[in-house]
Amino acid sequence: MPKHIVLAYSGGLDTSVMVHWLKQNHGAKVTAALLDLGQGKESIDDAGKRALANGATNFVVLPAKEEFANDFLAPSIRANAIYEGVYPLATAIGRPLIAKKLVEAVQKVGGDAVAHGCTGKGNDQVRIEAGVKALLPGLECLAPQRSHPMTRDAVVEYAKKNKLQIPQLKRSTYSTDENLWGRSIEGGDTEDPAHAVHEDAYLWTTSPQKAPDKPSSMSITFEAGLPVAVDGKKMALWDLVAYVGKIAGANGVGRIDHVENRLVGIKSREIYEAPAAVTVLFAKKALEALTLTKEEMKLKPFLEQKFSENVYDGLWYAPVMTAIRAGIDAMQQHVTGTVTVQLYKGNVSLLGRTSPLSLFKDNLATYSVRDSFNHGASEGFIQIWSLPTETANAVRGKAAKKPLVTVKAKAK
Ligand code: ARG
């Protein structure tokens, strides 16, 4: 039995009650550890008071904002991380950071187990626990919502019975998770993939129908694969993502409706809002087309897909990620330049892109008098390029025979 448990504490209903439940059922000290991802002092203070009132020995705040931006979000942006073609992985990239912070906290307070609020049916339990195992092998992981599942009503009932402090309950039927990069929405009417979800599900994006009739545009500058400025104004990654997200969201950009293949084998209907992710990655891909070679462009999707699947599947700390990231980073060194996009009623479109490292050369591409492409050289190129096919098809009888030309002597 563990003696001192560090709980990944969000201050929400489940983990507020879990503080008490862990103490009761394990007879252990409980440290409630809250990740500070910029949610504001007031909500952190309230969460702390609740944890202590419900029986926590300690309440610790783990600063995580910088680390999230630099060590988790930045590599994911470089990798154009998207799962199954649509989900920008916001929730998924937060989990290995939770694992890391839990391990740090357990070592700091001298604990011997960690706990989290995930259920036994989702991806998050895997991501957190696989992360913990990678960073501190042998550390015990407790998941009360997996070992002793309770419905929302049962949790509220438990809180009442034990006179626990819980946050003010919102009427929402949705289960949500959010961080700077995006918002995940599950439960309620999202569970029926046959129908669109209610407008209430969305908090970060205006419905495209209600979005402004006038488009917004912005120029995003990238350096080595990361966005560094908007409309010429330099910003830290965190602020830039928040700023782009506001404008894109107001224009209805970033709503995603997906039936997703979870790690535990089930398909689930998921709704996401990721206005900044959709806009930033759209712009960056346009810049990559300008700055990466044809062969780099062909290699990139393989690495990106492996990166994304591994993030989704809880393999952030797997050794292969070092190799994948090295490959991606080597290419991203050249992704520098500015992309102007237009945001309009749910769509993001391209207005232009420039780069000091552009591989697009006007004198080679133009059909005008500026053209300096060596047209004649193409003749020899085609000869050699076609040679293997020409040879094989002739040998295999696939090529037509050359017509015999009979030259008749002219009558006098
Ligand atoms: N399906 C998404 C994922 O696996 C989002 C999960 C949302 N998590 C949550 N606890 N509500 O990454």
Short mmCIF file of C-alpha atoms and ligand atoms in Angstrom, two decimals:
data_model
loop_
_atom_site.label_atom_id
_atom_site.label_comp_id
_atom_site.label_asym_id
_atom_site.label_seq_id
_atom_site.Cartn_x
_atom_site.Cartn_y
_atom_site.Cartn_z
CA MET A 1 0.00 0.00 0.00
CA PRO A 2 1.37 3.42 -0.88
CA LYS A 3 2.01 5.84 1.95
CA HIS A 4 2.11 9.08 0.04
CA ILE A 5 0.25 9.58 -3.22
CA VAL A 6 0.75 12.48 -5.60
CA LEU A 7 -2.51 13.13 -7.43
CA ALA A 8 -2.64 14.88 -10.80
CA TYR A 9 -5.19 17.40 -9.59
CA SER A 10 -7.15 19.71 -11.86
CA GLY A 11 -9.48 21.17 -9.26
CA GLY A 12 -12.47 19.81 -11.18
CA LEU A 13 -15.25 17.68 -9.70
CA ASP A 14 -13.59 14.28 -10.10
CA THR A 15 -10.17 15.09 -8.70
CA SER A 16 -11.59 17.26 -5.90
CA VAL A 17 -13.48 14.22 -4.67
CA MET A 18 -10.59 11.88 -5.46
CA VAL A 19 -8.39 13.59 -2.85
CA HIS A 20 -10.77 12.33 -0.18
CA TRP A 21 -11.34 8.94 -1.80
CA LEU A 22 -7.62 8.18 -2.02
CA LYS A 23 -7.05 9.13 1.58
CA GLN A 24 -10.00 7.00 2.76
CA ASN A 25 -9.28 3.96 0.63
CA HIS A 26 -5.50 3.85 0.84
CA GLY A 27 -4.98 5.41 4.23
CA ALA A 28 -2.26 7.47 2.57
CA LYS A 29 -1.13 11.07 2.55
CA VAL A 30 -2.27 12.83 -0.59
CA THR A 31 -0.44 15.65 -2.32
CA ALA A 32 -2.68 17.42 -4.81
CA ALA A 33 -0.42 18.59 -7.65
CA LEU A 34 -1.84 21.13 -10.06
CA LEU A 35 -0.21 22.04 -13.36
CA ASP A 36 -0.05 25.77 -13.93
CA LEU A 37 -0.74 26.23 -17.62
CA GLY A 38 -1.69 29.87 -17.33
CA GLN A 39 -5.20 29.37 -15.96
CA GLY A 40 -5.02 32.39 -13.61
CA LYS A 41 -4.23 32.85 -9.91
CA GLU A 42 -7.82 32.90 -8.72
CA SER A 43 -8.77 29.51 -10.08
CA ILE A 44 -5.50 28.04 -8.78
CA ASP A 45 -6.12 29.48 -5.29
CA ASP A 46 -9.67 28.12 -5.25
CA ALA A 47 -8.52 24.70 -6.37
CA GLY A 48 -5.85 24.68 -3.66
CA LYS A 49 -8.31 25.57 -0.90
CA ARG A 50 -10.62 22.79 -2.06
CA ALA A 51 -7.85 20.19 -2.09
CA LEU A 52 -6.82 21.02 1.47
CA ALA A 53 -10.42 21.17 2.69
CA ASN A 54 -11.03 17.71 1.22
CA GLY A 55 -8.08 16.21 3.08
CA ALA A 56 -4.93 16.77 1.02
CA THR A 57 -1.72 16.95 3.06
CA ASN A 58 -0.16 19.28 0.52
CA PHE A 59 -1.23 21.35 -2.41
CA VAL A 60 1.56 22.04 -4.88
CA VAL A 61 1.47 24.15 -8.03
CA LEU A 62 3.77 22.91 -10.75
CA PRO A 63 4.72 25.66 -13.23
CA ALA A 64 4.36 24.11 -16.67
CA LYS A 65 3.59 26.91 -19.13
CA GLU A 66 7.07 27.44 -20.54
CA GLU A 67 7.79 23.74 -20.70
CA PHE A 68 4.53 23.01 -22.46
CA ALA A 69 5.23 25.64 -25.11
CA ASN A 70 8.90 24.88 -25.66
CA ASP A 71 9.22 21.14 -25.12
CA PHE A 72 5.85 19.77 -26.20
CA LEU A 73 4.04 22.27 -28.41
CA ALA A 74 7.08 23.46 -30.39
CA PRO A 75 8.14 19.94 -31.49
CA SER A 76 4.52 19.17 -32.37
CA ILE A 77 4.28 22.29 -34.53
CA ARG A 78 7.55 21.41 -36.29
CA ALA A 79 6.11 17.94 -36.91
CA ASN A 80 2.74 19.25 -38.18
CA ALA A 81 1.34 16.81 -35.65
CA ILE A 82 -2.14 15.73 -36.72
CA TYR A 83 -3.80 12.39 -35.88
CA GLU A 84 -5.83 10.64 -38.58
CA GLY A 85 -5.54 13.68 -40.80
CA VAL A 86 -7.64 16.01 -38.62
CA TYR A 87 -6.93 16.04 -34.86
CA PRO A 88 -4.10 18.42 -33.86
CA LEU A 89 -3.42 16.38 -30.69
CA ALA A 90 -3.78 19.13 -28.10
CA THR A 91 -4.92 16.87 -25.27
CA ALA A 92 -2.45 14.19 -26.27
CA ILE A 93 0.66 16.40 -26.08
CA GLY A 94 -0.29 17.62 -22.61
CA ARG A 95 -0.23 14.13 -21.09
CA PRO A 96 3.50 13.33 -21.22
CA LEU A 97 4.07 16.66 -19.50
CA ILE A 98 1.66 15.65 -16.73
CA ALA A 99 3.62 12.41 -16.37
CA LYS A 100 6.90 14.34 -16.13
CA LYS A 101 5.55 16.78 -13.56
CA LEU A 102 4.04 13.98 -11.46
CA VAL A 103 7.38 12.20 -11.37
CA GLU A 104 9.14 15.43 -10.38
CA ALA A 105 6.57 16.07 -7.65
CA VAL A 106 6.73 12.53 -6.27
CA GLN A 107 10.49 12.86 -5.93
CA LYS A 108 10.21 16.28 -4.33
CA VAL A 109 7.66 15.30 -1.66
CA GLY A 110 9.07 11.80 -1.14
CA GLY A 111 5.92 10.04 -2.39
CA ASP A 112 5.65 6.43 -3.47
CA ALA A 113 2.70 6.48 -5.90
CA VAL A 114 0.95 8.75 -8.35
CA ALA A 115 -2.75 8.93 -9.20
CA HIS A 116 -4.80 10.45 -11.98
CA GLY A 117 -8.48 10.93 -12.80
CA CYS A 118 -8.62 9.13 -16.16
CA THR A 119 -11.09 6.35 -16.85
CA GLY A 120 -10.17 2.87 -18.08
CA LYS A 121 -11.56 3.52 -21.51
CA GLY A 122 -9.56 6.40 -22.87
CA ASN A 123 -6.16 7.22 -24.27
CA ASP A 124 -5.13 9.51 -21.44
CA GLN A 125 -4.60 6.76 -18.85
CA VAL A 126 -2.13 5.14 -21.26
CA ARG A 127 -0.31 8.36 -22.07
CA ILE A 128 0.14 9.34 -18.43
CA GLU A 129 1.11 5.91 -17.16
CA ALA A 130 3.38 5.06 -20.09
CA GLY A 131 5.08 8.43 -19.46
CA VAL A 132 5.48 7.69 -15.75
CA LYS A 133 6.91 4.24 -16.50
CA ALA A 134 9.38 5.75 -18.96
CA LEU A 135 10.60 8.35 -16.47
CA LEU A 136 10.49 6.46 -13.17
CA PRO A 137 10.16 2.71 -13.72
CA GLY A 138 8.39 0.87 -10.95
CA LEU A 139 6.44 3.83 -9.60
CA GLU A 140 2.91 2.77 -8.72
CA CYS A 141 0.09 4.44 -10.69
CA LEU A 142 -3.40 4.58 -9.25
CA ALA A 143 -6.49 5.29 -11.34
CA PRO A 144 -9.56 5.31 -9.07
CA GLN A 145 -11.94 6.02 -11.96
CA ARG A 146 -10.65 2.83 -13.56
CA SER A 147 -10.49 0.59 -10.49
CA HIS A 148 -13.70 1.93 -8.91
CA PRO A 149 -15.62 3.77 -11.64
CA MET A 150 -18.26 6.26 -10.45
CA THR A 151 -20.80 8.11 -12.58
CA ARG A 152 -20.96 11.86 -12.32
CA ASP A 153 -24.07 11.56 -10.12
CA ALA A 154 -22.32 9.08 -7.84
CA VAL A 155 -19.36 11.44 -7.50
CA VAL A 156 -21.69 14.31 -6.53
CA GLU A 157 -23.47 11.99 -4.08
CA TYR A 158 -20.13 10.93 -2.53
CA ALA A 159 -19.18 14.59 -2.15
CA LYS A 160 -22.49 15.39 -0.42
CA LYS A 161 -22.26 12.42 1.91
CA ASN A 162 -18.73 13.34 2.96
CA LYS A 163 -19.39 17.11 3.03
CA LEU A 164 -16.67 17.75 0.46
CA GLN A 165 -15.97 20.98 -1.33
CA ILE A 166 -16.54 20.75 -5.05
CA PRO A 167 -16.35 23.38 -7.78
CA GLN A 168 -19.55 25.04 -8.88
CA LEU A 169 -21.09 22.58 -11.31
CA LYS A 170 -21.77 23.85 -14.78
CA ARG A 171 -24.88 22.62 -16.52
CA SER A 172 -22.84 21.36 -19.47
CA THR A 173 -23.35 17.75 -20.44
CA TYR A 174 -19.94 17.66 -22.09
CA SER A 175 -16.67 16.29 -20.80
CA THR A 176 -13.97 18.63 -21.99
CA ASP A 177 -10.23 19.00 -21.84
CA GLU A 178 -8.34 22.04 -22.98
CA ASN A 179 -4.92 23.57 -23.26
CA LEU A 180 -3.43 26.38 -25.30
CA TRP A 181 -3.38 24.29 -28.51
CA GLY A 182 -6.97 23.12 -28.48
CA ARG A 183 -10.13 21.97 -26.79
CA SER A 184 -11.53 18.41 -26.82
CA ILE A 185 -15.24 17.84 -26.32
CA GLU A 186 -16.79 14.46 -25.52
CA GLY A 187 -20.06 13.19 -24.03
CA GLY A 188 -23.66 14.40 -24.44
CA ASP A 189 -24.78 14.72 -28.04
CA THR A 190 -21.21 14.22 -29.35
CA GLU A 191 -21.77 10.50 -28.77
CA ASP A 192 -24.07 10.20 -31.78
CA PRO A 193 -22.01 10.53 -34.95
CA ALA A 194 -25.18 10.69 -37.06
CA HIS A 195 -25.85 14.29 -36.03
CA ALA A 196 -24.12 17.63 -35.72
CA VAL A 197 -23.51 18.70 -32.14
CA HIS A 198 -25.29 21.57 -30.44
CA GLU A 199 -23.76 25.05 -30.69
CA ASP A 200 -23.21 24.91 -26.88
CA ALA A 201 -20.36 22.46 -27.40
CA TYR A 202 -18.23 25.24 -28.90
CA LEU A 203 -16.57 27.89 -26.75
CA TRP A 204 -13.54 28.98 -28.77
CA THR A 205 -15.08 29.29 -32.23
CA THR A 206 -17.95 31.34 -33.62
CA SER A 207 -20.29 29.42 -35.86
CA PRO A 208 -19.23 30.09 -39.47
CA GLN A 209 -22.75 31.39 -40.21
CA LYS A 210 -22.42 34.01 -37.48
CA ALA A 211 -18.81 34.91 -38.26
CA PRO A 212 -18.10 38.40 -39.64
CA ASP A 213 -19.01 39.12 -43.27
CA LYS A 214 -15.64 40.77 -43.73
CA PRO A 215 -12.60 38.44 -43.84
CA SER A 216 -9.60 38.91 -41.54
CA SER A 217 -6.10 38.40 -42.77
CA MET A 218 -2.79 37.94 -40.98
CA SER A 219 0.84 37.35 -41.87
CA ILE A 220 2.55 34.69 -39.80
CA THR A 221 6.35 34.65 -39.80
CA PHE A 222 8.15 31.38 -39.17
CA GLU A 223 11.76 30.77 -38.22
CA ALA A 224 13.09 27.24 -38.50
CA GLY A 225 9.60 25.78 -38.45
CA LEU A 226 8.18 27.79 -35.57
CA PRO A 227 5.87 30.81 -35.70
CA VAL A 228 7.66 33.84 -34.24
CA ALA A 229 5.68 36.91 -35.34
CA VAL A 230 2.26 38.01 -36.56
CA ASP A 231 1.97 41.00 -38.88
CA GLY A 232 5.61 41.78 -38.14
CA LYS A 233 5.12 41.82 -34.36
CA LYS A 234 7.44 39.39 -32.56
CA MET A 235 5.69 37.27 -29.94
CA ALA A 236 6.57 34.42 -27.63
CA LEU A 237 5.11 31.13 -28.84
CA TRP A 238 2.50 31.05 -26.09
CA ASP A 239 1.20 34.55 -26.80
CA LEU A 240 1.31 34.07 -30.55
CA VAL A 241 -0.78 30.90 -30.41
CA ALA A 242 -3.32 32.59 -28.11
CA TYR A 243 -3.51 35.62 -30.43
CA VAL A 244 -3.93 33.63 -33.65
CA GLY A 245 -6.51 31.41 -31.92
CA LYS A 246 -8.66 34.40 -30.97
CA ILE A 247 -8.82 35.82 -34.49
CA ALA A 248 -9.22 32.48 -36.22
CA GLY A 249 -11.87 31.36 -33.71
CA ALA A 250 -13.84 34.59 -34.20
CA ASN A 251 -13.92 33.75 -37.93
CA GLY A 252 -15.26 30.25 -37.27
CA VAL A 253 -11.99 28.52 -38.16
CA GLY A 254 -10.92 25.36 -36.31
CA ARG A 255 -14.00 23.21 -35.71
CA ILE A 256 -13.27 19.52 -36.14
CA ASP A 257 -15.78 16.66 -36.07
CA HIS A 258 -14.15 13.25 -36.15
CA VAL A 259 -14.82 9.57 -35.52
CA GLU A 260 -11.53 8.55 -34.00
CA ASN A 261 -9.74 5.25 -33.46
CA ARG A 262 -8.73 5.12 -29.83
CA LEU A 263 -5.76 3.21 -28.53
CA VAL A 264 -8.03 0.90 -26.54
CA GLY A 265 -9.70 -0.35 -29.69
CA ILE A 266 -12.93 1.63 -29.82
CA LYS A 267 -14.12 4.26 -32.22
CA SER A 268 -15.40 7.42 -30.60
CA ARG A 269 -16.93 10.56 -31.99
CA GLU A 270 -14.85 13.55 -30.97
CA ILE A 271 -15.34 17.26 -31.40
CA TYR A 272 -12.36 19.58 -31.29
CA GLU A 273 -11.82 23.30 -31.43
CA ALA A 274 -8.33 24.21 -32.50
CA PRO A 275 -8.42 27.55 -34.31
CA ALA A 276 -4.74 28.38 -33.79
CA ALA A 277 -3.55 24.88 -34.65
CA VAL A 278 -5.54 24.77 -37.89
CA THR A 279 -4.33 28.22 -38.95
CA VAL A 280 -0.67 27.88 -37.95
CA LEU A 281 -0.23 24.44 -39.50
CA PHE A 282 -2.03 25.47 -42.69
CA ALA A 283 0.35 28.44 -43.04
CA LYS A 284 3.42 26.38 -42.23
CA LYS A 285 2.59 23.73 -44.81
CA ALA A 286 2.39 26.45 -47.44
CA LEU A 287 5.84 27.63 -46.41
CA GLU A 288 7.23 24.10 -46.51
CA ALA A 289 6.06 23.75 -50.11
CA LEU A 290 8.17 26.81 -50.90
CA THR A 291 11.29 25.95 -48.93
CA LEU A 292 11.74 22.18 -48.86
CA THR A 293 13.06 20.06 -51.70
CA LYS A 294 10.91 17.61 -53.59
CA GLU A 295 12.55 14.66 -51.82
CA GLU A 296 12.21 16.29 -48.40
CA MET A 297 8.53 16.86 -49.15
CA LYS A 298 8.19 13.16 -49.92
CA LEU A 299 9.94 11.99 -46.75
CA LYS A 300 8.21 14.43 -44.41
CA PRO A 301 4.72 12.83 -44.29
CA PHE A 302 6.17 9.52 -43.07
CA LEU A 303 8.00 11.13 -40.18
CA GLU A 304 5.02 13.36 -39.36
CA GLN A 305 2.64 10.45 -39.31
CA LYS A 306 4.90 8.37 -37.08
CA PHE A 307 5.39 11.35 -34.76
CA SER A 308 1.62 11.92 -34.56
CA GLU A 309 0.71 8.28 -34.02
CA ASN A 310 3.30 7.94 -31.30
CA VAL A 311 2.04 11.06 -29.54
CA TYR A 312 -1.52 9.77 -29.75
CA ASP A 313 -0.46 6.32 -28.58
CA GLY A 314 1.40 7.54 -25.50
CA LEU A 315 4.90 6.92 -26.86
CA TRP A 316 6.27 10.43 -26.34
CA TYR A 317 9.26 9.11 -24.40
CA ALA A 318 9.94 6.12 -26.68
CA PRO A 319 13.53 6.13 -28.01
CA VAL A 320 12.38 6.17 -31.63
CA MET A 321 10.97 9.67 -31.05
CA THR A 322 14.52 11.03 -30.82
CA ALA A 323 15.27 9.77 -34.32
CA ILE A 324 11.94 10.95 -35.75
CA ARG A 325 12.38 14.39 -34.20
CA ALA A 326 15.95 14.69 -35.43
CA GLY A 327 14.78 14.01 -38.98
CA ILE A 328 11.96 16.51 -38.73
CA ASP A 329 14.14 19.19 -37.12
CA ALA A 330 16.82 18.82 -39.80
CA MET A 331 14.26 19.73 -42.44
CA GLN A 332 12.52 22.40 -40.39
CA GLN A 333 15.77 24.40 -40.22
CA HIS A 334 14.88 25.66 -43.69
CA VAL A 335 11.25 26.52 -43.00
CA THR A 336 11.69 30.26 -42.57
CA GLY A 337 9.53 32.96 -44.11
CA THR A 338 6.16 34.68 -43.97
CA VAL A 339 2.75 33.40 -44.98
CA THR A 340 -0.33 35.56 -45.31
CA VAL A 341 -3.63 33.83 -44.72
CA GLN A 342 -7.23 34.90 -44.91
CA LEU A 343 -9.75 33.76 -42.31
CA TYR A 344 -13.33 33.85 -43.44
CA LYS A 345 -16.47 32.07 -42.24
CA GLY A 346 -14.83 28.85 -41.14
CA ASN A 347 -12.15 28.73 -43.82
CA VAL A 348 -8.51 29.56 -43.89
CA SER A 349 -7.04 30.29 -47.30
CA LEU A 350 -3.74 31.46 -48.66
CA LEU A 351 -3.01 35.01 -49.79
CA GLY A 352 0.75 34.70 -50.26
CA ARG A 353 4.08 33.39 -49.02
CA THR A 354 7.67 34.63 -49.16
CA SER A 355 10.95 33.26 -47.86
CA PRO A 356 14.62 34.21 -47.93
CA LEU A 357 15.20 30.46 -48.36
CA SER A 358 12.61 30.01 -51.11
CA LEU A 359 13.47 27.32 -53.63
CA PHE A 360 10.98 28.81 -56.06
CA LYS A 361 13.06 30.59 -58.71
CA ASP A 362 11.30 33.03 -60.98
CA ASN A 363 13.81 32.68 -63.82
CA LEU A 364 13.22 28.92 -63.84
CA ALA A 365 9.44 28.96 -63.43
CA THR A 366 8.40 31.88 -65.64
CA TYR A 367 7.04 31.61 -69.18
CA SER A 368 7.97 35.24 -69.82
CA VAL A 369 11.12 36.81 -71.28
CA ARG A 370 12.84 36.37 -67.91
CA ASP A 371 13.01 32.63 -68.57
CA SER A 372 16.53 31.19 -68.32
CA PHE A 373 15.60 27.50 -68.06
CA ASN A 374 17.62 25.35 -70.48
CA HIS A 375 14.78 24.00 -72.61
CA GLY A 376 17.14 22.03 -74.87
CA ALA A 377 18.55 20.05 -71.93
CA SER A 378 15.14 18.45 -71.40
CA GLU A 379 15.58 16.42 -74.59
CA GLY A 380 18.56 14.49 -73.24
CA PHE A 381 16.90 14.24 -69.82
CA ILE A 382 13.82 12.58 -71.34
CA GLN A 383 16.01 10.13 -73.30
CA ILE A 384 17.77 8.87 -70.19
CA TRP A 385 14.67 9.10 -67.95
CA SER A 386 12.65 6.93 -70.36
CA LEU A 387 15.43 4.42 -71.02
CA PRO A 388 14.58 1.74 -68.41
CA THR A 389 10.89 1.68 -69.34
CA GLU A 390 11.67 1.77 -73.03
CA THR A 391 14.06 -1.16 -72.71
CA ALA A 392 11.78 -3.26 -70.52
CA ASN A 393 8.67 -2.72 -72.62
CA ALA A 394 10.55 -3.61 -75.80
CA VAL A 395 11.91 -6.83 -74.25
CA ARG A 396 8.52 -7.78 -72.76
CA GLY A 397 6.59 -7.17 -75.93
CA LYS A 398 4.65 -4.25 -74.47
CA ALA A 399 5.87 -1.69 -76.96
CA ALA A 400 4.41 -1.31 -80.42
CA LYS A 401 6.66 -2.23 -83.33
CA LYS A 402 8.02 0.65 -85.28
CA PRO A 403 6.02 0.86 -88.58
CA LEU A 404 8.13 -0.14 -91.59
CA VAL A 405 8.35 2.71 -94.04
CA THR A 406 8.63 1.52 -97.62
CA VAL A 407 9.95 4.17 -99.91
CA LYS A 408 8.71 3.77 -103.43
CA ALA A 409 10.71 5.06 -106.29
CA LYS A 410 9.01 7.99 -107.95
CA ALA A 411 7.56 7.34 -111.34
CA LYS A 412 9.25 9.27 -114.05
N1 ARG B 1 -9.81 11.90 -27.94
C1 ARG B 1 -8.83 12.85 -27.61
C2 ARG B 1 -7.54 12.19 -27.29
O1 ARG B 1 -7.51 11.03 -27.03
C3 ARG B 1 -9.31 13.79 -26.52
C4 ARG B 1 -9.42 13.19 -25.17
C5 ARG B 1 -10.04 14.16 -24.23
N2 ARG B 1 -9.78 13.80 -22.87
C6 ARG B 1 -10.59 14.06 -21.89
N3 ARG B 1 -10.20 13.68 -20.71
N4 ARG B 1 -11.75 14.67 -22.04
O2 ARG B 1 -6.53 12.81 -27.30
#
